[in-house]
């Protein structure tokens, strides 16, 4: 057992991080246990079961059978013991192997999975979850049900201003170096909501039930946002929310800067140079997520001329055209703009 | 420049962590800048200068010359630019190479260095600082001047109790696994002061000025501590403080659970099984730091019979002998016990 645990050392540390992410575990628990009418006597498939906690929630919610599929064989003794300790050996059946390789012996009513990676897609397991739909009955249900990616332009003092005077020392050169390194790949870190310069913009939304893998090869978002206050545009903050099917409420697992911290943090694109923005100044951009390898994504971010991309209707920016449209719509609130 | 920064990626991320550790940077700044009478016109050696911030503090405090020795050649352009940006090119001279290999052209009045590793010694640079003393003038001064290691027995709910009921699921097996892994090497993490079961015990103190490397091959501490409340003895928390020479105050850089968080966090020895302690129950232990390789230490922790190790005088434990001695001493406060 010891050697198994040691070989799973990395895994266990990652699982520890995920299991102690209260926002993550609590939202799955709430979503599953508030849906007992759905889970009662149902057949459930847990894709990427990890240490089995979601499978236990499903069993607690009344599932007749739960197939807990986990690719990391080193975790098998752990899941089995967790299932045993919670007295669900008759409900939860552990299946070791990649979702794409194993055989589930029957169709299922519900797929549950915590598959989300950084900025939803990076190092996530969406492919396996989409693959698993072949076992889903018609009218089957997926937890989570709907996913969204949001962006906001933001200030990033930890990459810019802080280095101009670090306890009385000019460390601009250090700031420059970490910004340069950040051009190589997006940074994972927390962004305070106070640093956000625009309202959150939803750039991508999908339901796993209605999506296939081709949708996720390349995702492009072209938008105009406007500054909600004067500020230093130093980067872009990206995060995601997922929603669960819930008749009695609205359970959202949010990784937003407006909510409590999660282990996903936010994803940060750092600009090489800051851009000073006036109040209501528009910023036009194109953000692309490219799939490089199976589970790895790259992000590109480009600024555009503000007249090169269509502004939203109404648009909060200070350009005359948008101000006229906004005023016009405000006078005619019933207009289905 | 780009490739240099990229090759130093790891370095830069570690330096970012250290430079944004406010407790660390502020205590060095306070120690150096409150000692202008010492630094004025002095010759200073900065061992392991990193990005050069301590050298700049020394220059700001009035040093005539500062030798900034840094082994990581990839950081050289960075330090030089930082020195230039702060207008100290005439004061700070950057020397690239290991302390043990470079030549400092003159004797110095003061050695400054932030050499401390986890639990003071692990992955630290004490050897290089002790080596550097060969350049120190008689009556030379070292920053920091005195170092102490402390321990306290503690509760560790993140390794024990939390897993008994994780949002309604028994995950004891997971707790067992992470405790098993923790037997392999000490964990680095924060321990809340509320989890400490004994008062801090100083187990090791030394002045770098008066110490040579032989002192640090093996450090053994045998002690008895007593529980300051009933509790679950689940581990040992280790931390360090360093003190600076300061005539006008007392600057201490502390990594204690009683102070604000630092990037060193605390070091945690996790017991394989918890031990229930009564109020004032004594715990006798032997803690050893072994140097394995040049900069790496291993910790062993053993429990002893409480009558196998001498108790302190007075001792807070509930054993009859200690209670009698304590009562006796309390009646005779002038007794030089």
XYZ file of C-alpha atoms in Angstrom:
674
model
C 0.000 0.000 0.000
C 2.833 2.380 0.885
C 4.508 2.071 -2.485
C 1.174 2.591 -4.204
C 0.609 5.778 -2.273
C 4.106 6.970 -2.983
C 3.746 6.325 -6.675
C 0.546 8.355 -6.512
C 2.236 11.148 -4.595
C 1.661 13.795 -7.237
C -1.893 12.632 -7.751
C -2.637 12.715 -4.055
C -1.344 16.240 -3.655
C -3.541 17.380 -6.537
C -6.515 15.552 -5.053
C -5.807 17.134 -1.687
C -5.947 20.544 -3.362
C -9.236 19.666 -5.044
C -10.829 18.014 -2.003
C -10.014 20.988 0.199
C -11.466 23.394 -2.373
C -14.680 23.992 -0.451
C -16.362 25.970 -3.246
C -15.822 23.030 -5.603
C -16.912 20.217 -3.294
C -19.824 22.119 -1.748
C -21.349 23.112 -5.075
C -21.296 19.512 -6.336
C -22.724 18.342 -3.025
C -25.478 20.965 -3.099
C -26.270 20.281 -6.747
C -26.494 16.519 -6.243
C -28.191 16.369 -2.845
C -30.786 19.011 -3.748
C -31.749 16.827 -6.685
C -32.744 13.666 -4.863
C -35.828 13.263 -7.073
C -33.530 13.002 -10.080
C -31.008 10.680 -8.426
C -33.481 8.353 -6.705
C -33.052 4.854 -8.204
C -31.005 6.269 -11.078
C -27.974 4.794 -12.824
C -25.073 7.249 -12.608
C -21.712 7.469 -14.348
C -18.943 9.438 -12.590
C -16.268 10.318 -15.162
C -12.834 10.764 -13.563
C -13.975 9.765 -10.105
C -10.687 10.631 -8.378
C -11.085 9.623 -4.741
C -14.788 8.932 -5.246
C -16.418 11.816 -3.414
C -18.930 12.679 -6.178
C -19.906 9.009 -6.481
C -20.634 8.990 -2.746
C -22.761 12.143 -3.083
C -24.732 10.429 -5.883
C -25.214 7.353 -3.699
C -26.301 9.550 -0.788
C -28.829 11.201 -3.138
C -30.400 7.804 -3.757
C -28.727 6.447 -6.907
C -29.348 2.752 -7.535
C -25.949 2.228 -9.106
C -22.922 4.470 -9.666
C -20.104 3.580 -12.057
C -17.005 5.389 -10.805
C -14.531 5.482 -13.701
C -10.982 6.508 -12.824
C -7.935 6.205 -15.079
C -5.318 6.455 -12.303
C -4.966 2.844 -11.182
C -2.920 3.935 -8.176
C -6.076 5.488 -6.737
C -8.125 2.268 -6.955
C -7.460 0.996 -3.415
C -8.314 4.470 -2.136
C -11.661 4.763 -3.934
C -12.629 1.231 -2.971
C -11.895 1.908 0.692
C -13.782 5.219 0.612
C -16.792 3.454 -0.901
C -16.562 0.732 1.758
C -16.144 3.199 4.629
C -19.268 4.996 3.489
C -21.217 1.738 3.186
C -21.912 1.997 -0.525
C -20.198 -1.146 -1.836
C -23.573 -2.294 -3.143
C -24.122 0.961 -5.027
C -20.768 2.236 -6.257
C -18.836 0.084 -8.703
C -15.270 1.231 -9.347
C -14.033 0.840 -12.932
C -10.333 1.378 -13.538
C -9.270 2.736 -16.912
C -9.626 5.624 -19.315
C -13.236 6.496 -20.113
C -12.445 5.860 -23.772
C -11.229 2.287 -23.068
C -13.573 0.886 -20.439
C -16.985 -0.706 -20.976
C -19.923 0.501 -18.909
C -22.335 -2.444 -18.709
C -25.536 -0.423 -19.106
C -26.908 2.945 -20.173
C -27.024 5.622 -17.504
C -29.511 8.301 -16.461
C -27.006 10.841 -15.205
C -23.376 11.666 -15.926
C -21.571 13.487 -13.141
C -18.045 14.732 -13.571
C -15.706 17.373 -12.296
C -13.745 17.706 -15.506
C -12.942 21.404 -15.572
C -9.415 22.659 -16.077
C -7.834 26.078 -15.920
C -9.985 28.604 -17.822
C -12.396 25.651 -18.119
C -10.578 23.863 -20.938
C -6.836 23.657 -20.193
C -5.778 20.350 -18.661
C -9.441 19.447 -18.292
C -11.253 16.241 -19.152
C -14.065 17.544 -21.331
C -13.232 15.090 -24.139
C -13.762 12.113 -21.852
C -17.069 13.511 -20.621
C -18.286 14.101 -24.184
C -17.168 10.576 -25.089
C -19.104 9.215 -22.098
C -22.362 10.539 -23.571
C -22.541 7.367 -25.665
C -23.678 5.669 -22.455
C -26.292 8.305 -21.668
C -29.967 7.363 -22.119
C -32.171 9.653 -24.226
C -33.304 12.440 -21.877
C -30.238 11.725 -19.739
C -28.860 14.528 -17.619
C -25.386 15.922 -17.122
C -23.841 17.503 -14.004
C -22.742 20.215 -14.735
C -25.274 21.153 -17.380
C -24.033 24.441 -18.763
C -20.628 26.122 -18.840
C -19.541 29.692 -19.517
C -16.250 31.491 -19.946
C -15.999 35.134 -18.907
C -13.406 37.839 -19.439
C -12.739 41.276 -18.070
C -9.960 43.699 -18.851
C -8.041 44.537 -15.702
C -5.215 46.196 -13.870
C -2.380 43.921 -12.728
C -0.333 45.842 -10.159
C 1.607 42.672 -9.246
C 3.036 42.696 -12.770
C 3.361 46.459 -13.222
C 3.095 49.232 -10.620
C 4.350 47.238 -7.631
C 7.820 46.961 -9.144
C 8.230 50.695 -9.694
C 8.807 51.178 -5.990
C 9.300 47.997 -4.005
C 9.910 49.208 -0.452
C 11.824 52.166 -1.841
C 13.753 50.323 -4.565
C 13.096 50.676 -8.295
C 12.651 47.108 -9.529
C 11.095 47.993 -12.908
C 13.506 45.640 -14.598
C 12.143 42.742 -12.588
C 8.583 43.688 -13.502
C 9.616 43.808 -17.156
C 11.162 40.344 -16.889
C 8.107 38.700 -15.332
C 5.866 40.372 -17.925
C 8.125 39.033 -20.657
C 7.921 35.529 -19.238
C 4.137 35.864 -18.944
C 3.967 36.356 -22.734
C 4.981 32.718 -23.084
C 1.919 31.293 -21.372
C -1.071 32.540 -19.420
C -0.565 32.932 -15.704
C -2.751 31.252 -13.106
C -3.401 33.577 -10.187
C -5.977 35.513 -8.229
C -7.175 38.877 -9.533
C -8.922 41.132 -7.024
C -12.348 42.289 -8.222
C -11.162 45.823 -7.481
C -8.714 45.519 -10.361
C -11.364 44.714 -12.973
C -11.842 47.547 -15.457
C -14.916 46.258 -17.283
C -18.040 44.352 -16.395
C -17.685 40.576 -16.887
C -18.298 39.615 -20.508
C -19.476 36.092 -21.283
C -17.508 35.061 -24.376
C -18.447 31.380 -24.641
C -21.326 29.249 -23.395
C -22.191 25.642 -24.105
C -24.060 22.635 -22.809
C -21.955 19.464 -22.793
C -25.134 17.553 -23.680
C -25.471 19.454 -26.954
C -21.798 19.731 -27.861
C -19.275 17.516 -29.585
C -15.497 17.655 -29.462
C -15.160 19.592 -32.740
C -16.570 22.662 -30.998
C -13.508 22.938 -28.801
C -10.656 22.822 -31.302
C -10.557 26.574 -31.635
C -12.692 29.105 -29.824
C -12.541 32.717 -30.965
C -14.157 35.686 -29.288
C -14.152 39.164 -30.885
C -15.633 41.827 -28.698
C -15.666 45.418 -27.587
C -15.762 46.209 -23.879
C -15.669 49.637 -22.317
C -13.827 50.784 -19.234
C -16.118 51.272 -16.251
C -13.624 53.709 -14.738
C -10.359 55.377 -15.768
C -7.514 52.920 -15.229
C -4.426 51.141 -16.441
C -5.304 48.359 -18.851
C -2.554 45.862 -18.033
C -4.127 42.502 -18.727
C -7.136 40.299 -19.221
C -8.728 38.171 -16.527
C -10.462 34.955 -17.649
C -12.651 32.669 -15.551
C -15.510 30.210 -15.844
C -18.795 29.281 -14.200
C -20.637 25.983 -14.480
C -24.331 25.513 -13.704
C -26.074 22.393 -12.492
C -29.584 21.233 -13.335
C -31.551 22.101 -10.275
C -35.290 22.450 -9.970
C -35.369 24.092 -6.565
C -32.634 26.644 -6.854
C -29.685 27.702 -8.843
C -26.364 26.065 -7.997
C -23.445 27.671 -9.785
C -19.822 26.769 -9.294
C -18.110 30.055 -10.054
C -14.405 30.757 -10.294
C -15.048 34.476 -10.666
C -13.002 37.204 -8.946
C -16.333 38.271 -7.418
C -16.697 34.984 -5.537
C -14.610 33.085 -2.982
C -11.258 31.671 -4.087
C -11.052 28.255 -5.744
C -8.044 26.138 -6.677
C -8.628 27.128 -10.325
C -7.924 30.764 -9.395
C -8.278 32.980 -12.485
C -6.310 32.915 -15.710
C -4.371 36.055 -16.533
C -3.137 37.326 -19.887
C -0.481 39.940 -19.128
C 0.013 42.756 -21.656
C 3.624 43.573 -22.506
C 2.866 47.286 -21.937
C 0.040 48.991 -20.084
C -2.524 51.163 -21.872
C -4.099 54.102 -20.054
C -7.881 54.105 -20.406
C -10.327 56.935 -19.897
C -13.712 56.315 -18.346
C -15.959 54.519 -20.891
C -13.105 54.119 -23.367
C -13.747 51.128 -25.646
C -11.297 48.238 -26.037
C -11.703 45.921 -29.035
C -10.020 42.544 -28.844
C -9.841 39.061 -30.230
C -9.228 36.234 -27.793
C -8.563 32.725 -29.083
C -8.226 29.391 -27.341
C -6.387 26.867 -29.526
C -6.218 23.220 -28.637
C -2.570 22.195 -28.993
C -2.618 18.637 -27.712
C -5.455 16.621 -26.353
C -5.858 18.489 -23.095
C -3.679 21.536 -23.597
C -4.816 24.908 -24.831
C -2.956 28.008 -25.834
C -4.425 31.480 -25.561
C -3.758 34.342 -27.956
C -4.952 37.854 -27.302
C -4.921 40.655 -29.873
C -6.087 44.221 -29.680
C -8.027 45.654 -32.630
C -9.053 49.095 -33.777
C -12.283 49.963 -31.972
C -14.082 50.507 -35.283
C -12.928 47.131 -36.619
C -15.236 45.069 -34.362
C -18.952 45.554 -33.895
C -19.858 47.163 -30.579
C -22.621 45.619 -28.466
C -26.105 47.186 -28.492
C -26.351 49.135 -26.306
C -22.652 49.859 -25.724
C -21.312 51.711 -22.698
C -18.348 53.186 -24.552
C -17.833 56.891 -24.993
C -17.864 56.919 -28.808
C -20.523 59.262 -30.153
C -22.313 56.552 -32.160
C -22.700 54.290 -29.114
C -23.809 57.139 -26.861
C -26.526 58.076 -29.357
C -27.765 54.472 -29.650
C -27.753 54.042 -25.878
C -29.684 57.284 -25.324
C -32.157 56.308 -28.031
C -32.742 52.865 -26.489
C -33.048 54.348 -23.007
C -35.916 56.527 -24.259
C -37.655 53.484 -25.750
C -37.297 50.812 -23.070
C -39.748 48.469 -24.825
C -37.696 48.333 -27.968
C -36.511 44.732 -28.406
C -32.946 45.791 -29.180
C 17.699 39.245 -23.101
C 14.558 37.192 -23.674
C 16.412 33.881 -23.728
C 18.291 34.852 -20.593
C 15.053 35.568 -18.802
C 13.516 32.350 -20.030
C 16.471 30.310 -18.897
C 16.062 31.980 -15.516
C 12.338 31.285 -15.426
C 12.464 29.115 -12.354
C 14.801 31.525 -10.633
C 12.586 34.472 -11.426
C 9.487 32.811 -10.037
C 11.329 32.027 -6.810
C 12.633 35.587 -6.650
C 9.120 36.897 -7.261
C 7.936 34.858 -4.282
C 10.766 36.224 -2.139
C 10.459 39.832 -3.291
C 6.721 39.870 -2.630
C 7.247 38.417 0.853
C 6.712 41.708 2.656
C 7.751 40.392 6.077
C 11.089 39.310 4.593
C 11.882 42.448 2.586
C 10.585 44.890 5.191
C 12.589 43.399 8.049
C 15.830 43.588 6.059
C 14.972 47.128 5.011
C 14.185 48.172 8.588
C 17.295 46.455 9.949
C 19.597 48.080 7.392
C 18.074 51.555 7.154
C 17.757 51.933 10.946
C 21.477 51.262 11.160
C 22.785 54.119 9.034
C 25.545 54.879 11.546
C 26.889 51.353 10.960
C 26.542 51.427 7.187
C 27.847 54.964 6.592
C 31.060 54.696 4.526
C 31.242 50.955 5.189
C 32.328 48.159 2.869
C 29.517 45.602 2.550
C 29.348 42.095 1.136
C 25.919 40.805 0.018
C 26.069 36.995 -0.201
C 23.555 35.599 -2.698
C 22.394 39.001 -3.883
C 19.559 37.668 -6.059
C 18.016 40.669 -7.773
C 20.081 43.054 -5.674
C 17.495 44.537 -3.322
C 19.567 44.120 -0.118
C 22.582 45.672 -1.835
C 20.429 48.680 -2.728
C 19.242 48.963 0.892
C 22.899 48.931 2.019
C 23.730 51.639 -0.515
C 20.730 53.685 0.628
C 21.995 53.327 4.210
C 25.237 55.000 3.178
C 27.626 52.146 2.323
C 30.758 53.257 0.484
C 30.964 50.040 -1.520
C 28.768 46.948 -1.776
C 29.959 43.692 -3.334
C 26.851 41.882 -4.593
C 27.822 38.241 -5.084
C 25.333 36.104 -7.018
C 25.964 32.622 -8.386
C 23.104 32.628 -10.927
C 24.698 34.210 -13.973
C 21.309 34.508 -15.642
C 20.413 37.161 -13.076
C 23.455 39.356 -13.825
C 21.786 41.659 -16.386
C 18.877 42.058 -13.960
C 20.992 43.038 -10.945
C 23.114 45.418 -13.038
C 20.015 47.157 -14.383
C 18.461 47.395 -10.904
C 21.686 48.959 -9.594
C 21.721 51.388 -12.520
C 18.034 52.311 -12.171
C 18.617 53.117 -8.510
C 21.710 55.196 -9.338
C 24.182 53.128 -7.376
C 26.577 52.018 -10.128
C 29.364 53.785 -8.226
C 28.556 51.927 -5.024
C 27.326 48.432 -5.894
C 29.709 46.118 -7.708
C 28.131 42.914 -9.035
C 30.303 39.793 -8.793
C 29.070 36.701 -10.628
C 29.973 33.321 -9.188
C 29.675 31.103 -6.152
C 30.831 32.746 -2.935
C 33.375 29.942 -2.562
C 34.929 30.666 -5.989
C 34.979 34.435 -6.366
C 37.566 36.866 -5.023
C 36.432 39.891 -3.043
C 39.126 42.544 -3.530
C 39.113 43.836 0.037
C 37.983 43.057 3.575
C 34.465 44.132 4.487
C 32.833 45.722 7.519
C 29.435 44.103 7.145
C 28.090 40.909 5.606
C 24.430 41.003 4.642
C 22.661 37.961 3.349
C 19.236 36.440 3.145
C 20.423 32.852 3.244
C 17.673 31.173 5.233
C 15.943 28.044 3.954
C 12.976 26.061 5.170
C 13.226 25.502 8.945
C 16.253 27.812 8.659
C 18.665 25.218 7.281
C 17.059 23.239 4.447
C 17.920 24.538 0.984
C 19.558 27.532 2.623
C 22.908 29.159 1.960
C 24.412 29.211 5.437
C 27.607 27.502 4.263
C 28.324 30.276 1.797
C 27.718 32.926 4.441
C 30.046 31.196 6.902
C 32.648 30.872 4.131
C 32.293 34.597 3.400
C 33.457 35.429 6.939
C 37.024 35.096 5.689
C 36.504 38.526 4.123
C 35.099 40.048 7.301
C 37.297 42.519 9.212
C 37.876 41.935 12.930
C 34.832 43.433 14.704
C 32.889 43.002 11.477
C 29.116 42.655 11.690
C 26.665 40.216 10.183
C 23.033 40.778 9.125
C 21.294 38.729 10.489
C 23.250 38.411 13.712
C 21.470 35.656 15.609
C 19.214 32.778 14.550
C 16.845 30.534 16.481
C 14.781 27.462 15.705
C 11.545 26.897 17.623
C 9.162 23.989 17.926
C 5.717 23.420 19.323
C 3.626 20.278 19.420
C 0.347 20.849 17.595
C -2.934 19.663 16.215
C -3.097 19.188 12.448
C -6.770 18.945 11.481
C -5.856 19.186 7.763
C -4.098 15.842 8.127
C -6.457 14.204 10.601
C -9.954 15.305 11.703
C -10.958 17.053 8.473
C -10.977 13.766 6.589
C -13.299 12.011 9.031
C -16.235 13.955 7.648
C -15.540 15.886 4.472
C -18.865 17.498 3.623
C -20.639 14.390 4.866
C -18.278 11.800 3.347
C -15.869 9.645 5.337
C -12.496 10.173 3.691
C -10.371 8.718 6.509
C -8.500 6.636 3.966
C -7.369 9.772 2.180
C -6.199 11.299 5.459
C -4.272 8.109 6.188
C -2.623 8.260 2.763
C -1.473 11.855 3.082
C -0.138 11.148 6.578
C 1.762 8.182 5.197
C 3.297 10.320 2.477
C 4.169 12.987 5.045
C 6.349 10.402 6.849
C 8.690 10.582 3.875
C 9.609 14.222 4.283
C 8.520 17.196 6.364
C 5.664 19.214 4.956
C 5.873 22.956 4.327
C 2.625 24.677 5.247
C 0.922 27.146 7.528
C -0.098 26.087 11.023
C -2.653 28.272 12.777
C -1.483 29.463 16.203
C -4.776 28.101 17.530
C -3.532 24.590 16.775
C -0.395 24.894 18.904
C -0.534 22.688 21.995
C 2.583 23.944 23.784
C 4.372 27.225 24.207
C 7.126 27.781 21.627
C 10.340 26.059 22.690
C 13.642 27.392 21.380
C 15.672 24.289 20.511
C 18.657 25.846 18.754
C 20.291 29.258 18.749
C 23.490 30.453 17.139
C 25.339 33.496 15.872
C 26.776 33.020 12.371
C 29.738 35.167 13.479
C 30.670 32.630 16.151
C 29.821 29.428 14.269
C 31.552 27.222 11.773
C 30.095 24.681 9.376
C 30.789 21.694 11.634
C 28.054 22.915 13.981
C 25.379 22.215 11.377
C 26.111 18.625 10.339
C 23.739 17.217 12.928
C 21.603 19.124 15.359
C 19.833 17.177 18.079
C 17.272 18.521 20.510
C 15.954 16.414 23.408
C 13.229 18.092 25.379
C 10.083 17.776 27.402
C 7.188 20.105 26.679
C 3.821 20.067 28.360
C 0.401 20.541 26.808
C -1.065 23.956 27.564
C -4.567 22.561 27.030
C -6.141 19.146 26.412
C -5.827 18.311 22.726
C -4.889 15.937 19.953
C -1.137 15.753 19.521
C -0.903 15.160 15.774
C 2.340 16.778 14.778
C 5.201 19.145 15.430
C 5.457 22.655 14.069
C 8.954 24.038 13.448
C 9.906 27.609 12.579
C 12.744 30.096 12.902
C 13.436 33.701 13.801
C 16.480 35.753 12.891
C 17.575 38.918 14.693
C 19.491 41.853 13.304
C 22.022 44.031 15.091
C 20.128 47.178 15.823
C 20.982 49.792 18.410
C 17.684 51.659 18.345
C 15.205 48.836 18.369
C 14.774 45.165 17.875
C 14.203 43.974 14.329
C 13.263 40.319 14.160
C 12.313 38.445 11.023
C 9.987 35.796 12.389
C 8.380 32.904 10.552
C 6.319 31.988 13.596
C 2.651 30.933 13.475
C 2.091 33.903 15.807
C 3.216 36.383 13.159
C 2.135 37.261 9.616
C 2.675 34.651 6.891
C 5.986 34.425 5.059
C 6.995 32.390 2.015
C 8.891 30.037 4.375
C 5.575 29.095 6.022
C 6.195 26.608 8.841
C 7.662 23.115 8.691
C 5.406 20.321 9.827
C 6.285 16.862 11.097
C 3.108 14.789 10.843
C 2.662 11.922 13.309
C 1.417 8.646 11.828
C -1.211 8.447 14.598
C -2.598 11.087 16.919
C -2.034 10.993 20.687
C -4.663 12.413 23.032
C -3.132 14.748 25.600
C -4.536 15.917 28.903
C -3.964 19.428 30.144
C -0.316 19.778 31.304
C 0.566 16.304 30.073
C 4.295 16.080 29.307
C 5.669 15.022 25.908
C 9.325 13.976 25.699
C 10.903 13.962 22.277
C 14.120 13.953 20.313
C 14.244 16.005 17.141
C 17.229 15.741 14.831
C 18.262 17.676 11.757
C 20.753 15.720 9.653
C 22.603 17.296 6.774
C 22.283 14.896 3.841
C 23.875 16.829 1.009
C 25.344 20.263 1.029
C 22.081 22.173 1.365
C 19.606 19.446 2.182
C 18.503 18.389 5.633
C 16.391 15.531 6.861
C 14.367 15.672 10.049
C 13.749 12.770 12.382
C 11.356 12.957 15.276
C 11.111 10.376 18.059
C 8.966 10.221 21.141
C 10.578 9.150 24.415
C 9.345 8.053 27.810
C 8.710 11.190 29.838
C 11.093 10.037 32.549
C 13.867 9.364 30.015
C 14.599 13.021 29.328
C 15.259 15.741 31.886
C 12.335 18.100 32.374
C 12.951 21.857 32.385
C 13.112 23.736 35.701
C 10.454 24.772 36.396
C 8.314 22.460 34.278
C 4.631 23.039 33.561
C 3.797 19.356 33.311
C 1.398 17.608 35.642
C 3.869 15.058 37.027
C 4.083 15.261 40.813
C 7.837 15.917 40.878
C 7.537 18.896 38.521
C 4.523 20.325 40.341
C 6.455 20.222 43.628
C 9.506 21.921 42.123
C 7.351 24.559 40.473
C 5.481 25.291 43.711
C 8.754 25.436 45.607
C 10.290 27.887 43.142
C 7.135 30.011 43.104
C 7.491 30.471 46.858
C 11.110 31.533 46.451
C 11.060 33.900 43.445
C 14.643 35.039 44.079
C 16.033 31.572 43.757
C 18.377 31.526 40.745
C 16.882 28.294 39.374
